[in-house]
Amino acid sequence: MPFSTYLAKCPDCHEATEEELLVQLDDVLADYASVPGALIPVLQITQAIFGYLPETALKKIALSLGKPYSEVAGVVGFYSFFTTVPRGKHLVRVCLGTACYVRGGKEVLAASKDLLRIEVGETSSDRMFSLDVGRCFGACGLAPVIMIDDDVHQRVRPAQLPKIFDQYRDNSATDDNGNGESD
Amino acid sequence: MIVETTHGSLTFCSIEPGSGLDSTLERPPANALGRIEASGLRGRGGAGFPTSLKWDLAIKSPGENKYVICNADEGEPGTFKDRVILSDFADLVFEGMTIGAFVIGAKRGIVYLRGEYAYLRSHLETVLRRRRAQNLLGKKIRGRDGFDFDIEIRMGAGAYVCGEETALIESLEGQRGEPRNRPPFPIDTGYLGNPTIVNNVETFAWVVCILAKGAKWFNSIGTKKSTGLKLFSVSGDCSQPGVYEFPMGITVAELLKEVGGEGAKAVQVGGAAGQCVPAAQFERTIAYEDVPTGGSVIVFGPDRDMLRVAENFLEFFADESCGQCTPCREGTPKLIEGVKMLQQGRCSMHYIHELCSLGETMQLASKCGLGQMAPNAFLSIVEHFQDEILGRIGK
Ligand SMILES: Cc1cc2nc3c(=O)[nH]c(=O)nc-3n(C[C@H](O)[C@H](O)[C@H](O)COP(=O)(O)O)c2cc1C
Ligand code: SF4
Ligand code: FES
């Protein structure tokens, strides 16, 4: 099954119990058992299913791909997209790459921390947002840039942030192209 | 999706998908290789390795299961031209990979797409499906017996170092993206131990243009050692940021004029790993033999604090180091400490020299390009902005 098929199932995932999700993981593992280099795609799908990488899931993955748990944990630790703690509903990433940095990325980060009342790496108390930094999202022409989930927002000014965050706060039903033009 | 300004018309717009491939398949693979060699095309990912030479080595390397890998990990701060190519000209990239497969005799291709570009994936899958339906991918491509090739997309997971070709392969194999010792090179021992060519997104697109428009057309542009055209991602303090197509060999001054960046105090060419060119040297050319680049150009206006810029670059490398070898893992934090001391006027002339020699050691002793290039921006800023830096030196 292609990656996207698993993801398509996922809107409901967050409501399901951990046992149900682990059953879904079994399906994934059955498909990938003999694929070379399966570990990273499997981790990506697992994170899409659970929202993070719980230890129970990692143990299951290690067992079924025949790898030591330490190796799986080592891979998880290496890549910045993987997280072993639950995150908020939306992931806000502020770019601190050089092009954004010179155009005010740091101010955007400071304003985001203030507004969400969290530090980098933390999740807001209503579990709506987690905050992280990035090192270039490939949109530097119109810096500074933030990403919220898969949406890119360019030329962001600190004053616009409340409005941008609010779009995600209401039911999080942003339309598919509800991104970008924050001006 | 993303608001993009592409300035001027790009050569890529004028190439009909399918045209490069059909004319290639009419002749033996050596013919296409010969034309790429004659064009002088060098890798557009930054290092500038001659493309035909890499492909020729892969032809000669024995193996049944050769691979063509497209490096779409575009992670260098200030680079976004590969994203534009993938959004607007995905056909050319896939076609270039298919030509590569025909030339080296590969059956499978992989695009390693950086995690931050996950939103491009469905578009790319759509183009792949259409190309399969058009028999531009799949079995017996364009009716040619024995020419089977298909492409799959694999996602990165947020590690800049995975753009390094051996780290990329480690990552595809499901490991931590730690660069390998080279040699052996991927052309001998690549993905799953098979001969593999790894090329940048833009390199594949130019291959198609060269086969469609001719090697002569390409090598009549640019300089002797750096032929042809190149895409640039321009950002920072200029009035017209965006993607541009310029001939290789353009001077920094000419480029700044085009992008509305006159009055700049310095330009970072080649991203964090590149060089910082000060105003006094704006007559230098952007070419492999002078100031090389993968396409990132960041313009710094007169008010920018170059020490802060150096600090930003170094923090990037410290974050992204895989930690495998000591010069890179330990050296970069030392340089950051030094920059902080400089900012506070607490750094002696003697210590600056120590830092510079540490930087040179990193260039020599680091295992991969990340550690080798990490001190570049620091060293060039110390060299070119002495006044700005010495002004703050402790007595
Ligand atoms: C730390 C590091 C990061 C790199 N990142 C990229 C990248 O994002 N994209 C790329 O095409 N090449 C990148 N490279 C260069 C690749 O190792 C390789 O040289 C390139 O993909 C070859 O393609 P080309 O010859 O077509 O340029 C990187 C190299 C290093 C050392
Ligand atoms: S130079 Fe840095 S990134 Fe490269 S292998 Fe060594 S520690 Fe890893
Ligand atoms: S530096 Fe921020 S998007 Fe590139």
XYZ file of C-alpha atoms and ligand atoms in Angstrom:
621
model
C 0.000 0.000 0.000
C 1.426 3.432 -0.794
C 2.203 5.843 1.973
C -0.677 8.139 1.107
C -3.220 5.375 1.599
C -2.218 5.042 5.216
C -2.389 8.746 5.693
C -5.796 8.942 4.103
C -7.117 6.763 6.902
C -5.661 8.943 9.518
C -8.104 11.765 10.128
C -9.929 9.464 12.538
C -6.814 8.035 14.057
C -6.655 10.445 16.918
C -9.990 9.311 18.232
C -9.031 5.639 18.200
C -7.610 3.846 21.215
C -3.976 2.858 21.338
C -4.891 -0.818 20.890
C -6.778 -0.021 17.698
C -3.878 2.010 16.410
C -1.467 -0.807 17.166
C -3.630 -3.073 15.029
C -3.303 -0.576 12.187
C 0.435 -0.644 12.708
C 0.349 -4.423 12.225
C -1.057 -3.890 8.737
C 1.719 -1.467 7.923
C 4.363 -3.821 9.227
C 2.954 -6.719 7.249
C 3.257 -4.677 4.056
C 6.748 -3.437 4.747
C 8.310 -6.509 6.359
C 10.405 -7.434 3.343
C 10.989 -3.987 1.830
C 14.632 -2.874 1.998
C 15.156 0.325 3.966
C 11.643 0.049 5.392
C 12.445 1.482 8.803
C 12.154 5.165 7.986
C 8.936 4.951 5.937
C 7.465 2.763 8.675
C 8.382 5.323 11.324
C 6.895 8.101 9.201
C 3.626 6.234 8.807
C 3.596 5.294 12.483
C 4.021 8.913 13.473
C 1.190 9.854 11.139
C -1.029 7.228 12.784
C -0.257 7.990 16.432
C 0.759 11.623 16.146
C 4.084 10.663 17.728
C 6.192 7.558 18.240
C 5.130 5.767 21.420
C 7.518 3.253 22.935
C 5.070 0.378 22.482
C 4.970 1.068 18.751
C 8.755 1.338 18.495
C 9.178 -1.994 20.280
C 6.731 -3.601 17.916
C 8.540 -2.149 14.908
C 11.918 -3.363 16.158
C 10.564 -6.846 16.710
C 8.844 -7.168 13.396
C 11.670 -5.674 11.282
C 14.162 -7.839 13.186
C 16.245 -4.914 14.424
C 17.532 -4.249 17.926
C 15.429 -1.675 19.763
C 18.547 0.438 20.255
C 18.985 0.736 16.502
C 15.389 1.850 16.030
C 15.749 4.377 18.849
C 19.016 5.587 17.316
C 17.304 6.289 14.005
C 14.384 8.032 15.724
C 16.817 10.252 17.623
C 18.728 11.185 14.490
C 15.932 12.753 12.449
C 14.366 15.970 13.640
C 10.893 15.102 12.302
C 10.506 12.191 14.671
C 9.128 12.810 18.133
C 8.631 10.420 21.022
C 6.385 12.793 22.945
C 2.851 13.690 21.878
C 2.573 17.011 20.106
C -0.196 19.523 19.801
C -2.744 19.390 17.037
C -0.683 21.771 14.912
C 3.056 22.091 14.592
C 4.333 25.655 14.197
C 7.865 25.860 12.841
C 9.654 29.187 12.607
C 12.502 29.432 10.117
C 15.822 30.668 11.477
C 17.731 29.997 8.251
C 19.983 32.852 7.232
C 17.643 34.458 4.720
C 14.845 34.528 7.299
C 17.200 35.442 10.093
C 18.285 38.647 8.348
C 14.664 39.508 7.547
C 13.386 39.228 11.117
C 12.965 35.511 11.810
C 14.083 35.959 15.399
C 11.363 38.528 16.073
C 8.787 36.172 14.619
C 10.031 33.441 16.921
C 9.905 35.709 19.962
C 6.354 36.778 19.114
C 5.284 33.174 18.589
C 6.627 32.169 21.985
C 4.769 35.064 23.597
C 1.502 34.351 21.865
C 1.517 30.618 22.442
C 3.116 31.007 25.885
C 5.553 28.188 25.204
C 9.233 27.719 24.484
C 10.704 25.922 21.484
C 10.007 22.196 21.798
C 6.956 22.673 24.020
C 3.233 22.209 23.499
C 0.561 24.709 24.531
C -1.604 23.763 27.502
C -4.706 23.370 25.319
C -2.676 20.895 23.181
C -3.420 22.991 20.115
C 0.111 24.055 19.100
C 3.659 22.827 19.420
C 6.531 25.147 18.593
C 9.747 24.299 16.820
C 12.376 26.022 14.720
C 13.601 25.149 11.235
C 16.644 25.937 9.146
C 15.146 26.882 5.788
C 11.852 25.768 4.311
C 12.860 26.628 0.762
C 10.685 29.727 0.601
C 13.335 32.305 1.427
C 12.492 34.710 -1.411
C 9.688 36.073 0.732
C 11.251 35.808 4.173
C 10.620 35.488 7.043
C 8.792 32.200 6.761
C 6.878 29.954 9.140
C 5.338 26.574 8.475
C 2.230 25.359 10.232
C 1.854 21.651 9.555
C 2.389 21.464 5.779
C 1.369 25.067 5.049
C 3.976 27.676 4.256
C 3.356 31.276 5.343
C 5.672 33.823 3.828
C 6.685 37.364 4.707
C 5.160 37.007 8.146
C 5.118 40.000 10.440
C 4.793 39.453 14.188
C 1.596 41.515 14.176
C -0.082 39.044 11.814
C 0.600 36.008 13.938
C -2.567 36.125 16.096
C -4.709 36.004 12.975
C -2.695 33.209 11.427
C -2.849 31.087 14.586
C -6.598 31.701 14.914
C -7.186 30.151 11.493
C -5.900 26.901 12.897
C -7.508 27.241 16.275
C -11.096 27.162 14.998
C -11.817 23.506 14.514
C -8.534 23.266 12.587
C -10.540 22.888 9.413
C -8.276 25.015 7.291
C -9.172 24.664 3.678
C -6.580 22.859 1.666
C -5.146 25.950 0.126
C -5.637 28.158 3.118
C -2.026 29.095 3.385
C 0.600 31.263 1.882
C -0.882 34.639 1.308
C -0.725 36.037 4.752
C -0.633 39.601 3.440
C 0.713 27.222 -3.010
C 3.793 29.245 -2.173
C 3.909 32.688 -3.690
C 6.842 32.515 -6.020
C 8.474 35.035 -8.192
C 10.301 33.552 -11.102
C 11.998 36.300 -13.025
C 12.358 36.209 -16.777
C 11.517 33.134 -18.750
C 13.325 29.930 -17.944
C 14.745 27.636 -20.606
C 12.827 24.819 -18.910
C 9.553 26.400 -20.099
C 10.465 25.795 -23.730
C 11.166 22.065 -23.484
C 8.393 19.684 -24.482
C 8.224 16.676 -22.110
C 9.049 13.484 -23.977
C 11.110 15.180 -26.671
C 14.494 14.655 -25.020
C 13.745 11.023 -24.261
C 12.442 10.054 -27.687
C 15.463 11.428 -29.486
C 17.747 9.725 -26.954
C 16.165 6.310 -27.396
C 16.691 6.386 -31.159
C 20.442 6.093 -30.677
C 22.722 3.958 -28.511
C 23.237 5.147 -24.916
C 26.830 6.146 -25.677
C 25.498 8.825 -27.988
C 23.585 10.579 -25.213
C 26.588 10.278 -22.911
C 28.808 11.807 -25.592
C 26.501 14.753 -25.990
C 26.349 15.376 -22.247
C 30.135 15.231 -22.143
C 30.419 17.693 -25.011
C 28.067 20.085 -23.242
C 30.455 20.325 -20.284
C 27.552 19.960 -17.822
C 28.687 19.863 -14.209
C 26.551 18.907 -11.227
C 24.137 21.649 -10.186
C 24.015 20.553 -6.530
C 27.106 22.549 -5.639
C 30.231 20.467 -5.973
C 30.234 20.673 -9.754
C 31.402 17.175 -10.574
C 31.211 16.534 -14.359
C 27.950 14.684 -14.937
C 29.128 12.614 -17.907
C 32.150 11.390 -15.959
C 29.999 10.211 -13.044
C 27.649 8.404 -15.428
C 30.516 6.848 -17.344
C 31.997 5.441 -14.128
C 28.610 3.947 -13.278
C 28.400 2.344 -16.729
C 31.772 0.708 -16.173
C 30.997 -0.472 -12.670
C 29.719 -4.063 -12.844
C 26.269 -4.810 -11.429
C 22.809 -5.962 -12.434
C 20.796 -3.599 -10.264
C 21.984 -0.082 -10.900
C 20.110 2.871 -9.422
C 19.422 6.450 -10.417
C 18.853 8.718 -7.435
C 17.608 12.273 -7.597
C 18.826 14.367 -4.699
C 15.833 16.533 -3.796
C 16.941 17.148 -0.242
C 17.512 20.861 -0.940
C 18.438 21.954 2.560
C 21.026 24.668 2.112
C 19.620 27.825 3.725
C 18.649 30.239 0.982
C 18.028 27.605 -1.679
C 14.627 27.028 -3.229
C 15.239 26.526 -6.948
C 14.829 22.740 -6.704
C 11.397 23.251 -5.164
C 10.431 25.467 -8.091
C 11.737 22.907 -10.584
C 9.840 20.096 -8.852
C 6.632 22.142 -8.760
C 6.761 23.454 -12.316
C 9.031 21.121 -14.279
C 8.737 17.710 -12.628
C 8.494 16.111 -16.076
C 11.984 17.295 -16.944
C 13.411 15.871 -13.728
C 11.805 12.461 -14.264
C 12.822 12.507 -17.906
C 16.424 13.312 -17.000
C 16.387 10.396 -14.568
C 14.981 8.129 -17.263
C 17.726 9.189 -19.662
C 20.242 8.516 -16.894
C 18.775 5.038 -16.480
C 19.025 4.400 -20.219
C 22.639 5.544 -20.256
C 23.902 3.583 -17.236
C 21.500 0.642 -17.552
C 19.401 1.139 -14.416
C 15.981 -0.300 -13.735
C 15.010 1.697 -10.703
C 15.059 5.308 -9.679
C 14.406 7.047 -6.387
C 13.658 10.676 -5.641
C 14.786 11.543 -2.110
C 12.469 14.426 -1.262
C 13.150 16.507 1.807
C 10.542 16.188 4.554
C 9.767 19.911 4.437
C 8.507 19.449 0.861
C 5.987 16.736 1.762
C 3.271 18.931 0.233
C 4.844 18.403 -3.211
C 4.500 14.666 -3.019
C 0.994 14.233 -4.376
C 1.789 16.458 -7.350
C 4.892 14.409 -8.101
C 2.963 11.138 -7.790
C 0.393 12.488 -10.259
C 3.089 13.297 -12.791
C 4.622 9.848 -12.316
C 1.253 8.181 -12.915
C 0.747 10.166 -16.086
C 4.224 9.304 -17.327
C 3.507 5.616 -16.692
C 0.297 5.930 -18.675
C 2.252 7.576 -21.507
C 4.750 4.713 -21.427
C 7.486 7.180 -20.518
C 8.043 5.004 -17.437
C 7.383 1.346 -16.759
C 8.087 -1.664 -18.927
C 9.408 -1.426 -22.492
C 9.529 2.340 -22.380
C 8.412 3.822 -25.711
C 8.271 0.301 -27.113
C 11.940 -0.374 -26.556
C 12.539 -4.006 -25.659
C 14.510 -4.435 -22.486
C 14.244 -0.831 -21.330
C 12.278 -0.997 -18.082
C 12.542 1.794 -15.546
C 10.381 3.212 -12.800
C 10.727 5.878 -10.146
C 9.599 5.919 -6.528
C 9.511 8.827 -4.107
C 10.991 8.513 -0.645
C 10.687 11.143 2.047
C 13.488 12.585 4.140
C 12.850 13.154 7.809
C 14.507 16.440 8.625
C 18.285 16.128 8.529
C 20.351 18.495 6.378
C 23.328 16.140 6.287
C 21.204 13.629 4.330
C 21.779 15.832 1.275
C 25.331 14.479 1.258
C 25.126 11.605 -1.169
C 26.451 8.804 1.048
C 24.345 9.955 4.007
C 21.355 10.045 1.659
C 21.990 6.433 0.745
C 22.343 5.433 4.408
C 19.022 7.117 5.049
C 17.341 5.312 2.140
C 18.625 2.061 3.597
C 16.847 2.862 6.849
C 19.807 3.978 8.925
C 20.920 7.171 10.621
C 22.041 9.565 7.897
C 25.725 9.431 8.728
C 28.090 10.036 5.801
C 30.300 7.142 4.788
C 33.978 7.258 4.000
C 34.576 7.916 0.320
C 35.941 5.968 -1.549
C 34.184 3.715 -2.257
C 31.900 6.087 -4.126
C 28.210 5.480 -4.826
C 28.987 4.768 -8.487
C 30.573 1.533 -7.200
C 28.918 0.875 -3.859
C 25.719 2.861 -3.692
C 22.155 2.011 -2.698
C 22.080 -1.532 -1.230
C 25.640 -1.941 -2.462
C 24.735 -1.383 -6.118
C 26.286 1.083 -8.577
C 24.288 4.293 -8.160
C 24.343 7.764 -9.650
C 23.196 10.541 -7.357
C 22.440 13.834 -9.061
C 20.779 17.075 -8.148
C 17.236 17.896 -9.316
C 18.475 20.682 -11.590
C 21.216 18.528 -13.143
C 18.597 16.070 -14.442
C 16.521 18.889 -15.901
C 19.518 20.329 -17.785
C 20.333 16.898 -19.227
C 16.971 16.969 -20.996
C 17.529 20.501 -22.299
C 20.978 19.565 -23.593
C 19.648 16.532 -25.442
C 16.785 18.570 -26.861
C 18.710 21.727 -27.795
C 22.214 20.386 -28.362
C 25.528 20.335 -26.556
C 26.765 23.279 -28.608
C 23.927 25.492 -27.506
C 24.816 24.749 -23.876
C 28.589 25.070 -24.020
C 28.485 28.287 -25.999
C 27.087 29.880 -22.821
C 29.124 30.484 -19.659
C 32.856 30.092 -19.184
C 35.186 27.424 -20.450
C 35.196 25.485 -17.194
C 31.627 26.311 -16.178
C 29.388 25.986 -19.171
C 25.726 26.702 -19.602
C 22.945 28.218 -17.588
C 22.071 27.833 -13.935
C 19.141 28.617 -11.702
C 19.725 30.886 -8.727
C 17.641 31.314 -5.594
C 17.995 34.932 -4.544
C 16.943 36.142 -1.102
C 17.865 38.661 1.570
C 18.152 42.429 1.182
C 17.162 43.015 -2.426
C 14.054 44.387 -4.081
C 13.382 41.412 -6.410
C 14.029 38.142 -4.608
C 13.087 34.927 -6.373
C 14.352 32.384 -8.874
C 16.488 33.507 -11.803
C 18.230 31.813 -14.682
C 21.683 33.268 -15.350
C 24.648 32.134 -17.392
C 27.513 30.664 -15.412
C 30.327 33.180 -15.097
C 28.050 36.094 -14.265
C 29.759 38.554 -11.909
C 28.327 39.211 -8.478
C 27.854 42.877 -9.475
C 25.861 41.956 -12.598
C 23.705 39.615 -10.574
C 23.015 42.244 -7.922
C 21.898 44.668 -10.596
C 19.360 42.186 -11.930
C 17.904 41.443 -8.518
C 17.815 44.974 -7.170
C 20.551 44.422 -4.643
C 22.902 47.271 -5.485
C 24.305 48.841 -2.369
C 24.771 45.473 -0.717
C 27.658 45.155 1.659
C 28.232 41.474 1.043
C 26.690 38.483 -0.678
C 26.690 34.926 0.577
C 27.093 32.709 -2.461
C 26.483 28.982 -2.064
C 24.475 29.017 1.160
C 25.859 28.346 4.599
C 28.518 26.141 3.065
C 29.575 28.787 0.564
C 31.590 31.976 0.631
C 30.829 35.462 1.798
C 31.882 37.867 -0.956
C 32.447 41.473 0.215
C 31.579 44.528 -1.896
C 35.227 45.051 -2.856
C 35.129 41.728 -4.708
C 31.814 42.050 -6.524
C 33.645 41.764 -9.850
C 34.325 38.099 -9.107
C 32.471 35.567 -11.207
C 30.072 32.880 -10.088
C 31.649 29.806 -11.621
C 33.233 26.591 -10.399
C 36.711 28.068 -10.966
C 35.993 31.238 -8.963
C 33.046 31.443 -6.565
C 31.185 28.128 -6.839
C 27.528 27.747 -5.943
C 24.645 25.339 -5.767
C 22.459 28.353 -6.517
C 21.864 30.101 -3.208
C 22.505 33.849 -3.153
C 21.748 35.768 0.043
C 22.181 39.536 -0.156
C 23.268 41.476 2.935
C 22.399 45.155 3.061
C 24.690 47.817 4.528
C 23.247 47.558 8.033
C 23.686 43.850 8.574
C 25.912 42.775 11.426
C 28.250 40.236 9.825
C 29.150 38.628 13.135
C 25.493 37.794 13.705
C 25.417 36.298 10.236
C 28.483 34.187 11.038
C 26.856 33.072 14.268
C 23.669 32.086 12.440
C 25.605 29.958 9.952
C 27.603 28.257 12.674
C 24.505 27.491 14.739
C 23.054 25.852 11.673
C 26.085 23.581 11.305
C 26.205 22.796 15.010
C 22.543 21.739 14.855
C 22.989 19.675 11.718
C 26.316 17.943 12.429
C 25.799 14.185 12.585
C 28.348 14.058 15.392
C 30.349 11.239 13.872
C 33.731 12.953 13.804
C 35.486 15.203 16.268
C 36.624 18.226 14.209
C 33.055 18.956 13.146
C 31.302 17.974 16.374
C 33.674 19.852 18.687
C 35.008 22.519 16.339
C 31.771 24.271 15.415
C 30.704 24.987 19.024
C 34.187 26.409 19.661
C 33.774 28.779 16.727
C 30.344 29.847 18.031
C 31.908 30.582 21.403
C 34.560 32.633 19.611
C 31.973 34.642 17.666
C 30.145 35.406 20.905
C 33.388 36.602 22.460
C 34.022 38.763 19.411
C 30.563 40.271 19.712
C 31.266 41.218 23.293
C 34.722 42.573 22.504
C 36.317 39.885 24.658
C 38.347 38.146 21.975
C 42.051 38.852 21.569
C 43.870 38.976 18.245
C 45.767 35.901 19.351
C 42.556 33.971 19.933
C 41.176 34.992 16.529
C 44.243 33.369 14.990
C 43.617 30.249 17.051
C 40.020 30.143 15.827
C 41.119 30.534 12.228
C 43.578 27.696 12.541
C 40.857 25.572 14.153
C 38.699 26.404 11.123
C 41.453 25.281 8.778
C 41.833 22.035 10.710
C 38.094 21.409 10.353
C 38.372 21.971 6.591
C 41.113 19.369 6.386
C 40.140 16.784 8.956
C 36.346 16.525 8.819
C 34.932 13.394 7.273
C 32.318 14.966 5.025
C 31.526 18.220 3.309
C 29.439 19.502 6.205
C 32.344 19.746 8.610
C 34.744 20.731 5.850
C 32.549 23.645 4.839
C 31.236 24.674 8.261
C 34.067 27.152 8.955
C 33.980 28.724 5.442
C 31.590 31.543 6.193
C 33.315 32.297 9.490
C 36.745 32.409 7.861
C 35.618 34.599 4.994
C 33.811 36.999 7.317
C 36.883 37.307 9.555
C 39.024 37.862 6.480
C 36.845 40.406 4.729
C 35.252 42.309 7.571
C 38.292 42.972 9.694
C 37.257 46.551 10.425
C 33.851 45.526 11.626
C 35.304 42.771 13.756
C 38.512 44.388 14.959
C 36.529 47.359 16.159
C 35.245 45.133 18.928
C 38.450 43.357 19.842
C 39.463 43.273 23.488
C 42.692 45.021 24.375
C 26.315 18.440 3.935
C 25.984 18.309 2.477
C 24.691 18.557 2.039
C 24.350 18.429 0.698
N 23.076 18.704 0.316
C 22.750 18.561 -0.987
C 21.413 18.813 -1.422
O 20.545 19.172 -0.626
N 21.109 18.659 -2.741
C 22.074 18.259 -3.649
O 21.755 18.110 -4.812
N 23.329 18.020 -3.275
C 23.694 18.152 -1.965
N 24.982 17.877 -1.588
C 25.936 17.390 -2.612
C 25.787 15.888 -2.805
O 26.639 15.200 -1.903
C 26.168 15.454 -4.213
O 27.420 15.969 -4.491
C 25.204 15.907 -5.270
O 23.912 15.437 -5.004
C 25.651 15.403 -6.611
O 24.778 15.868 -7.610
P 25.268 16.792 -8.818
O 26.596 16.264 -9.281
O 24.214 16.645 -9.830
O 25.386 18.171 -8.273
C 25.346 18.035 -0.247
C 26.644 17.792 0.191
C 26.979 17.931 1.526
C 28.378 17.666 1.953
S 31.974 16.276 9.144
Fe 30.262 16.553 10.590
S 28.444 15.917 9.465
Fe 30.236 15.136 8.331
S 30.566 13.074 9.110
Fe 31.803 14.412 10.400
S 30.453 14.941 12.137
Fe 29.157 14.093 10.532
S 15.981 30.673 5.124
Fe 13.943 30.651 5.835
S 12.862 29.684 4.224
Fe 14.920 29.616 3.564
